[in-house]
mmCIF file of C-alpha atoms in Angstrom:
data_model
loop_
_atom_site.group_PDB
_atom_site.id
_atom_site.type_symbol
_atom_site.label_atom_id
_atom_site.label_comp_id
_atom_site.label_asym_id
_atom_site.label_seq_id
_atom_site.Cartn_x
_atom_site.Cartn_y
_atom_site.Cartn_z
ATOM 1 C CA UNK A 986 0.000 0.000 0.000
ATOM 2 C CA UNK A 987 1.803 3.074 -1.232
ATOM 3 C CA UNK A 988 -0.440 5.181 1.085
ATOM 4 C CA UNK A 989 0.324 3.512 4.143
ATOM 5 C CA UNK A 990 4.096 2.516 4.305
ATOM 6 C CA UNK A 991 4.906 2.332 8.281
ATOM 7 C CA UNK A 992 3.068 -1.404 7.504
ATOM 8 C CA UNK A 993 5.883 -2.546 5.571
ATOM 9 C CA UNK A 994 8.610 -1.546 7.881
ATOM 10 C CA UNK A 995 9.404 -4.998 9.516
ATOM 11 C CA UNK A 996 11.648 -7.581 10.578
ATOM 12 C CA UNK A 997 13.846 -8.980 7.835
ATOM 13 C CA UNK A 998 12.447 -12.459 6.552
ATOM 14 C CA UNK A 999 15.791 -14.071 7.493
ATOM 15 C CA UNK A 1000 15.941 -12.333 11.124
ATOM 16 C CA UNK A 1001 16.477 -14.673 13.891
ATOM 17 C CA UNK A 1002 15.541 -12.467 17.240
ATOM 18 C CA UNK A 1003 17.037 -15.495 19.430
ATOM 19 C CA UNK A 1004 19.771 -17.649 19.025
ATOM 20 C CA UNK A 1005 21.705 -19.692 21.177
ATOM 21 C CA UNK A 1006 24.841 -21.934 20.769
ATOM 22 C CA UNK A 1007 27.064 -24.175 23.064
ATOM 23 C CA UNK A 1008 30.119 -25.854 22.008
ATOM 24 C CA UNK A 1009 31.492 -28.650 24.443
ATOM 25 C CA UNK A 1010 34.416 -30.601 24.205
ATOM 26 C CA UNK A 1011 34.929 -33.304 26.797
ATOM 27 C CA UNK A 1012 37.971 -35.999 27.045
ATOM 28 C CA UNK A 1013 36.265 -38.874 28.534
ATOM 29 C CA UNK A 1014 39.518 -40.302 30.508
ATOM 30 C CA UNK A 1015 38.050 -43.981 30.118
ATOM 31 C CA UNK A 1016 41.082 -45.597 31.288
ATOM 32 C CA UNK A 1017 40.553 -44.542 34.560
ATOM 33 C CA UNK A 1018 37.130 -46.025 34.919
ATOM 34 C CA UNK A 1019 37.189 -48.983 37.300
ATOM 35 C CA UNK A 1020 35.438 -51.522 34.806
ATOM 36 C CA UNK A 1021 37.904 -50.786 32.114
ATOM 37 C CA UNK A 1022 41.352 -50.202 34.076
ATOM 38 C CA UNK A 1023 42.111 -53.889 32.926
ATOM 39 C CA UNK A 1024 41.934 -53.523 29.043
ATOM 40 C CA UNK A 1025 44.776 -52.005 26.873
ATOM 41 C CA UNK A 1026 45.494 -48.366 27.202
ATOM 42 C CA UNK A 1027 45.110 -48.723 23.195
ATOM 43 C CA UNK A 1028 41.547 -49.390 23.739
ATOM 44 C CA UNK A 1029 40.704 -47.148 26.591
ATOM 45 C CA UNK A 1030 42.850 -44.582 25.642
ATOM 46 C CA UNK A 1031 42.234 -40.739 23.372
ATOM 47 C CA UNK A 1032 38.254 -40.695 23.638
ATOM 48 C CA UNK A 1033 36.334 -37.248 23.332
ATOM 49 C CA UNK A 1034 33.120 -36.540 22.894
ATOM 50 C CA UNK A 1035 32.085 -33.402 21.412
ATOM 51 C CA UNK A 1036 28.529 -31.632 21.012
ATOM 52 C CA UNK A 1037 27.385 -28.655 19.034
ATOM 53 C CA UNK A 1038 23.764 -27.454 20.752
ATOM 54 C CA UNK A 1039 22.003 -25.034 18.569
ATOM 55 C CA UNK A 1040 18.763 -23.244 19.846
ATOM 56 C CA UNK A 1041 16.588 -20.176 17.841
ATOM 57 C CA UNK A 1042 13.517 -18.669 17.615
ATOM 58 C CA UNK A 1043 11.384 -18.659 14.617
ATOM 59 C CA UNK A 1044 11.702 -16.675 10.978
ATOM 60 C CA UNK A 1045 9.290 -14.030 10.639
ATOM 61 C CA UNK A 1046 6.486 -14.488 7.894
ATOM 62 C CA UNK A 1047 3.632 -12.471 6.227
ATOM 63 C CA UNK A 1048 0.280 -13.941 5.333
ATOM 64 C CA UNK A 1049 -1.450 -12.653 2.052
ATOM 65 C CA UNK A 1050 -4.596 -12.581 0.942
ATOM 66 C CA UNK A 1051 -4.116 -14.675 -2.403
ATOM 67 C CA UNK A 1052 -6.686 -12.000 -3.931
ATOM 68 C CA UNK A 1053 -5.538 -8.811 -5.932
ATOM 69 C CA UNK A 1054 -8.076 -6.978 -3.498
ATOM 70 C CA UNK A 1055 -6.707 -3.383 -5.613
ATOM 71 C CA UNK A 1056 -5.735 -2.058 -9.330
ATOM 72 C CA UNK A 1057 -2.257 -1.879 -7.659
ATOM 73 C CA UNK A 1058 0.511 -4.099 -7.618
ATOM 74 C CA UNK A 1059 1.394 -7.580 -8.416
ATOM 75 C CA UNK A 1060 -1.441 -10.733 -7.618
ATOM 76 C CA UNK A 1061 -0.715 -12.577 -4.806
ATOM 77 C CA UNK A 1062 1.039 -9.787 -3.123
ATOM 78 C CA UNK A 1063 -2.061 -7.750 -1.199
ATOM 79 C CA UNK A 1064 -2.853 -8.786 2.447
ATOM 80 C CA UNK A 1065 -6.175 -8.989 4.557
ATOM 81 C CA UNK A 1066 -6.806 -7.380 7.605
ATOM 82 C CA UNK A 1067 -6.241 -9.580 10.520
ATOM 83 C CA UNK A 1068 -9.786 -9.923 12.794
ATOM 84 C CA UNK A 1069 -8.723 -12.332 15.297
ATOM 85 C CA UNK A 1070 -5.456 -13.557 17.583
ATOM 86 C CA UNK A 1071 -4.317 -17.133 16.815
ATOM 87 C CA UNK A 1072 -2.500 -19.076 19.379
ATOM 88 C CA UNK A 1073 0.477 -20.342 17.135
ATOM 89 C CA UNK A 1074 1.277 -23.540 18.344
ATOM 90 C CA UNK A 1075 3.356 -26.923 17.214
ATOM 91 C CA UNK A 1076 2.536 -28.155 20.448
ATOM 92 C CA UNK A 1077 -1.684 -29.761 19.492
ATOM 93 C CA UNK A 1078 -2.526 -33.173 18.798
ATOM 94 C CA UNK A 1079 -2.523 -32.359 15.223
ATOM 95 C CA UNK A 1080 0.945 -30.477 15.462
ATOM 96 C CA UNK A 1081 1.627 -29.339 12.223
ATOM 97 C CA UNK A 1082 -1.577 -26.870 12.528
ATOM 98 C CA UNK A 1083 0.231 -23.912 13.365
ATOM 99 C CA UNK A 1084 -2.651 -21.485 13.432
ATOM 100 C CA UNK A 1085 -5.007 -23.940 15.505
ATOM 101 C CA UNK A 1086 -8.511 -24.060 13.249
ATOM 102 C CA UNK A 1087 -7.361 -26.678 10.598
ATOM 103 C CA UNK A 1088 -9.719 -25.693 8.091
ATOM 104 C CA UNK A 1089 -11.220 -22.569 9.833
ATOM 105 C CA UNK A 1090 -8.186 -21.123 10.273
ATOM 106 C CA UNK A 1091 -8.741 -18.304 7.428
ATOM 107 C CA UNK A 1092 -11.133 -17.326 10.115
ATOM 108 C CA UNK A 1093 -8.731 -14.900 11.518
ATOM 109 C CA UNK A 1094 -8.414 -12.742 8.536
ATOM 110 C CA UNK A 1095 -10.766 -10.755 6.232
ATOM 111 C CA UNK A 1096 -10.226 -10.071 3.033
ATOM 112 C CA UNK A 1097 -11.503 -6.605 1.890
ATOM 113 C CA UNK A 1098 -13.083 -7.112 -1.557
ATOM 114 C CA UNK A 1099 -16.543 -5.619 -2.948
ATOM 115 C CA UNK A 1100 -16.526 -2.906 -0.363
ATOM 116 C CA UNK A 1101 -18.093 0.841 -0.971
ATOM 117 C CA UNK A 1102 -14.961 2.743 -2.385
ATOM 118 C CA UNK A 1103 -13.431 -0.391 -3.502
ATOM 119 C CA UNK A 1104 -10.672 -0.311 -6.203
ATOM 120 C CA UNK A 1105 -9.514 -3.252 -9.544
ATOM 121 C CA UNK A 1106 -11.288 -6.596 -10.421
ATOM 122 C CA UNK A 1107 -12.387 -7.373 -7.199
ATOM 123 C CA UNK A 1108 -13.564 -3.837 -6.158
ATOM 124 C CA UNK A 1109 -11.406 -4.019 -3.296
ATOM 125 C CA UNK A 1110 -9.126 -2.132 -0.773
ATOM 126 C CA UNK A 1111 -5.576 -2.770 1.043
ATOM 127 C CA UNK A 1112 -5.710 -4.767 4.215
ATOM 128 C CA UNK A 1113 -4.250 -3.397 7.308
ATOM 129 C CA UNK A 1114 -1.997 -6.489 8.389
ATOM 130 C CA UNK A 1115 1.942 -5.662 8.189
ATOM 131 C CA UNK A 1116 4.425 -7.677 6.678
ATOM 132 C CA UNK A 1117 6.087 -10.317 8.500
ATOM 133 C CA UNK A 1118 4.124 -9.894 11.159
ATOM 134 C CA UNK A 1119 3.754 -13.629 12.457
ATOM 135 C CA UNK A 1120 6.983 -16.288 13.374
ATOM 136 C CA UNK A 1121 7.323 -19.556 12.785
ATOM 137 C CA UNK A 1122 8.390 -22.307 15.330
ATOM 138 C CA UNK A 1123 11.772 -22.345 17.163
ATOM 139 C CA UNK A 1124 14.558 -24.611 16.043
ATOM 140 C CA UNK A 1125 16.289 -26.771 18.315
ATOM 141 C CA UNK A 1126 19.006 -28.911 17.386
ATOM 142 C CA UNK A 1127 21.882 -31.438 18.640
ATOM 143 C CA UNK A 1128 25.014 -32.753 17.231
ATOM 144 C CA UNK A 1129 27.270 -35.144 19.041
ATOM 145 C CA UNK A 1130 30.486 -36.925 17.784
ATOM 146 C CA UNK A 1131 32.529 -39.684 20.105
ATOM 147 C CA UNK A 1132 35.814 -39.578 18.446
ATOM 148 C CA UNK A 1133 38.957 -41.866 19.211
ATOM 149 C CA UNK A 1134 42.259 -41.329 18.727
ATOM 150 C CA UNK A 1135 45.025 -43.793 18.592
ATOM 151 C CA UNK A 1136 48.687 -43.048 18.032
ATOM 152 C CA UNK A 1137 51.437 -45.912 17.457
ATOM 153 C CA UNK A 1138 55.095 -45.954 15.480
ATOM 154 C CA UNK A 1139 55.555 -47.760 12.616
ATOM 155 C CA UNK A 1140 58.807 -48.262 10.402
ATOM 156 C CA UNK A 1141 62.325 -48.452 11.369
ATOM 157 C CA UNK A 1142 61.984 -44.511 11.374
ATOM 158 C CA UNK A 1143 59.294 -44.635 14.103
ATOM 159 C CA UNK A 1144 56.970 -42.689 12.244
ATOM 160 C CA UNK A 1145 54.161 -41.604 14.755
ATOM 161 C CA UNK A 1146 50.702 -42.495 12.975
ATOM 162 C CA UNK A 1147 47.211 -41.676 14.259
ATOM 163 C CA UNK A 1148 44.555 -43.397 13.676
ATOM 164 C CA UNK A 1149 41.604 -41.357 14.194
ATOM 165 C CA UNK A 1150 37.382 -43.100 14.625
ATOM 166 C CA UNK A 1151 34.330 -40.651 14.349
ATOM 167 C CA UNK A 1152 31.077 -41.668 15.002
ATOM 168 C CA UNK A 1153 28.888 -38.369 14.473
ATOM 169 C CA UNK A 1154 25.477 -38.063 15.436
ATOM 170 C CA UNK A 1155 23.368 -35.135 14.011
ATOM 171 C CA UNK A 1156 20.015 -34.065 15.349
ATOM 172 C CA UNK A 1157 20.708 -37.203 18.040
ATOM 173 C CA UNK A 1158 17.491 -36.772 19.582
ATOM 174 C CA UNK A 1159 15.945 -36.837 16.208
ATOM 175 C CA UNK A 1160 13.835 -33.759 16.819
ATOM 176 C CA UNK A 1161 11.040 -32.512 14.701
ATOM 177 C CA UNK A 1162 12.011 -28.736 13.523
ATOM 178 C CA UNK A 1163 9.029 -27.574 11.616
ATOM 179 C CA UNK A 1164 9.086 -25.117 8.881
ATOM 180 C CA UNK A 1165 6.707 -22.376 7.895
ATOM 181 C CA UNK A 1166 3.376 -23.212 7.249
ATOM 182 C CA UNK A 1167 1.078 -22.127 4.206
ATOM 183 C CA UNK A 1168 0.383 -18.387 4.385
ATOM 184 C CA UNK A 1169 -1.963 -17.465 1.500
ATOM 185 C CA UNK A 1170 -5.322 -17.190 3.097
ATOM 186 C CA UNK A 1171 -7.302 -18.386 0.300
ATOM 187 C CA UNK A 1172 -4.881 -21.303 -0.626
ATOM 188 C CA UNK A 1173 -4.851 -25.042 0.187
ATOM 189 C CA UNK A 1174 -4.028 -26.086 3.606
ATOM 190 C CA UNK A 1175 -3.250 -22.157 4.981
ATOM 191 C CA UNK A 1176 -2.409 -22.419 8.270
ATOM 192 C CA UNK A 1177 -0.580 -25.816 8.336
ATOM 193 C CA UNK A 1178 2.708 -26.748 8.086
ATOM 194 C CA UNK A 1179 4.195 -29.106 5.187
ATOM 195 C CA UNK A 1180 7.496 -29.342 5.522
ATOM 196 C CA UNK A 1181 10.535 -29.146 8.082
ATOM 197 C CA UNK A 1182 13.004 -27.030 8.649
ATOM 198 C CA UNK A 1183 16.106 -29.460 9.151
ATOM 199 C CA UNK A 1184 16.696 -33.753 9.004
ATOM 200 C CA UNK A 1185 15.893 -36.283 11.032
ATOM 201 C CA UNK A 1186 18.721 -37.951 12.905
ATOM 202 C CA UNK A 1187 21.494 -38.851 10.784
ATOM 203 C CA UNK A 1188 24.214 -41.335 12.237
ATOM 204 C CA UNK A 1189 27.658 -41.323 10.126
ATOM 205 C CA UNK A 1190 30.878 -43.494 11.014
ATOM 206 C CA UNK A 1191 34.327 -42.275 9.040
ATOM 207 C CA UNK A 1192 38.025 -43.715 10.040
ATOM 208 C CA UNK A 1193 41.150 -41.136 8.994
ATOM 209 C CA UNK A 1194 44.843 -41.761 9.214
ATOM 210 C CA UNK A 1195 47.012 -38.610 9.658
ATOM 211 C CA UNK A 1196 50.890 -39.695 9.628
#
């Protein structure tokens, strides 16, 4: 709405207000443990574990009408004017409806077309709902790795060689990160989410020599 500006001046759609990260990295000493003081030192020996915790709040979206409600600008781009508060949740027994109506949930928005005064095809007029003005769900995520390390010489030169185990663990608690749901008020399934925002747990095993 060229008129009425201060509505488009928003977050960013790739703002993150939140975000929170923790790095750990943890030698695990196993050959003092009591249960495995009587194995090899190769075997107990050069264990870490490491973890990479990542925690945010949700990207900001904009919901649009799906109408051209004016003669001006672009279809698809005008939005309603917002008539009711939706909880926005991930946390129902159907979890990927965001906005909490399933099919009702356009209920929350009015779109302003064949109104006295109205403008284009639709004799309508601009909504009053900003841009970006709702967030999607947080993202949490967890990444482990147990690596081992194990150092001999080899040759009549004594070379030192490492031979180096990772077994990483990505999203290890195989946590469901939603993405943003539908947000075209007349399209199919608006208010409901179809897709994630990161994989499921994904194991990987990789063995490296470094000499």
């Amino acid at each position: 709405n060229p008129f009425d500006t201060p509505a488009d001046k928003a977050p960013s759609t790739f703002d993150v207000a939140r975000a929170l990260t923790a790095t750990a990295v943890q030698d695990l000493h196993a050959d003092r443990a009591p249960l495995l003081r009587n194995l090899a030192p190769k075997l107990t020996r050069g264990w870490q574990l490491l973890s990479i915790s990542t925690l945010t709040s949700g990207l900001p979206f904009t919901v649009y009408s799906g109408v051209q409600q004016t003669g001006a600008g672009s279809l698809g781009a005008d939005r309603p004017d917002q008539i009711g508060a939706p909880v926005l949740s991930t946390s129902r027994t159907v979890r990927e409806d965001y906005f909490g109506l399933g099919a009702a949930n356009e209920s929350y928005f009015y779109i302003p077309v064949n109104v006295p005064g109205g403008t284009g095809p639709n004799s309508g007029v601009f909504g009053t709902l900003g841009r970006n003005t709702f967030r999607g769900p947080a993202l949490y995520n967890f990444d482990f790795a147990l690596i081992k390390d194990t150092s001999w010489e080899a040759g009549r030169a004594h070379r030192l060689i490492n031979l180096q185990f990772r077994s990483e663990f990505f999203n290890l608690f195989n946590i469901v990160n939603f993405g943003l749901p539908s947000n075209i008020v007349t399209g199919s399934g608006f208010g409901l989410i179809n897709r994630t925002a990161s994989n499921s747990r994904q194991i990987q095993f990789s063995l490296k020599t470094m000499f």
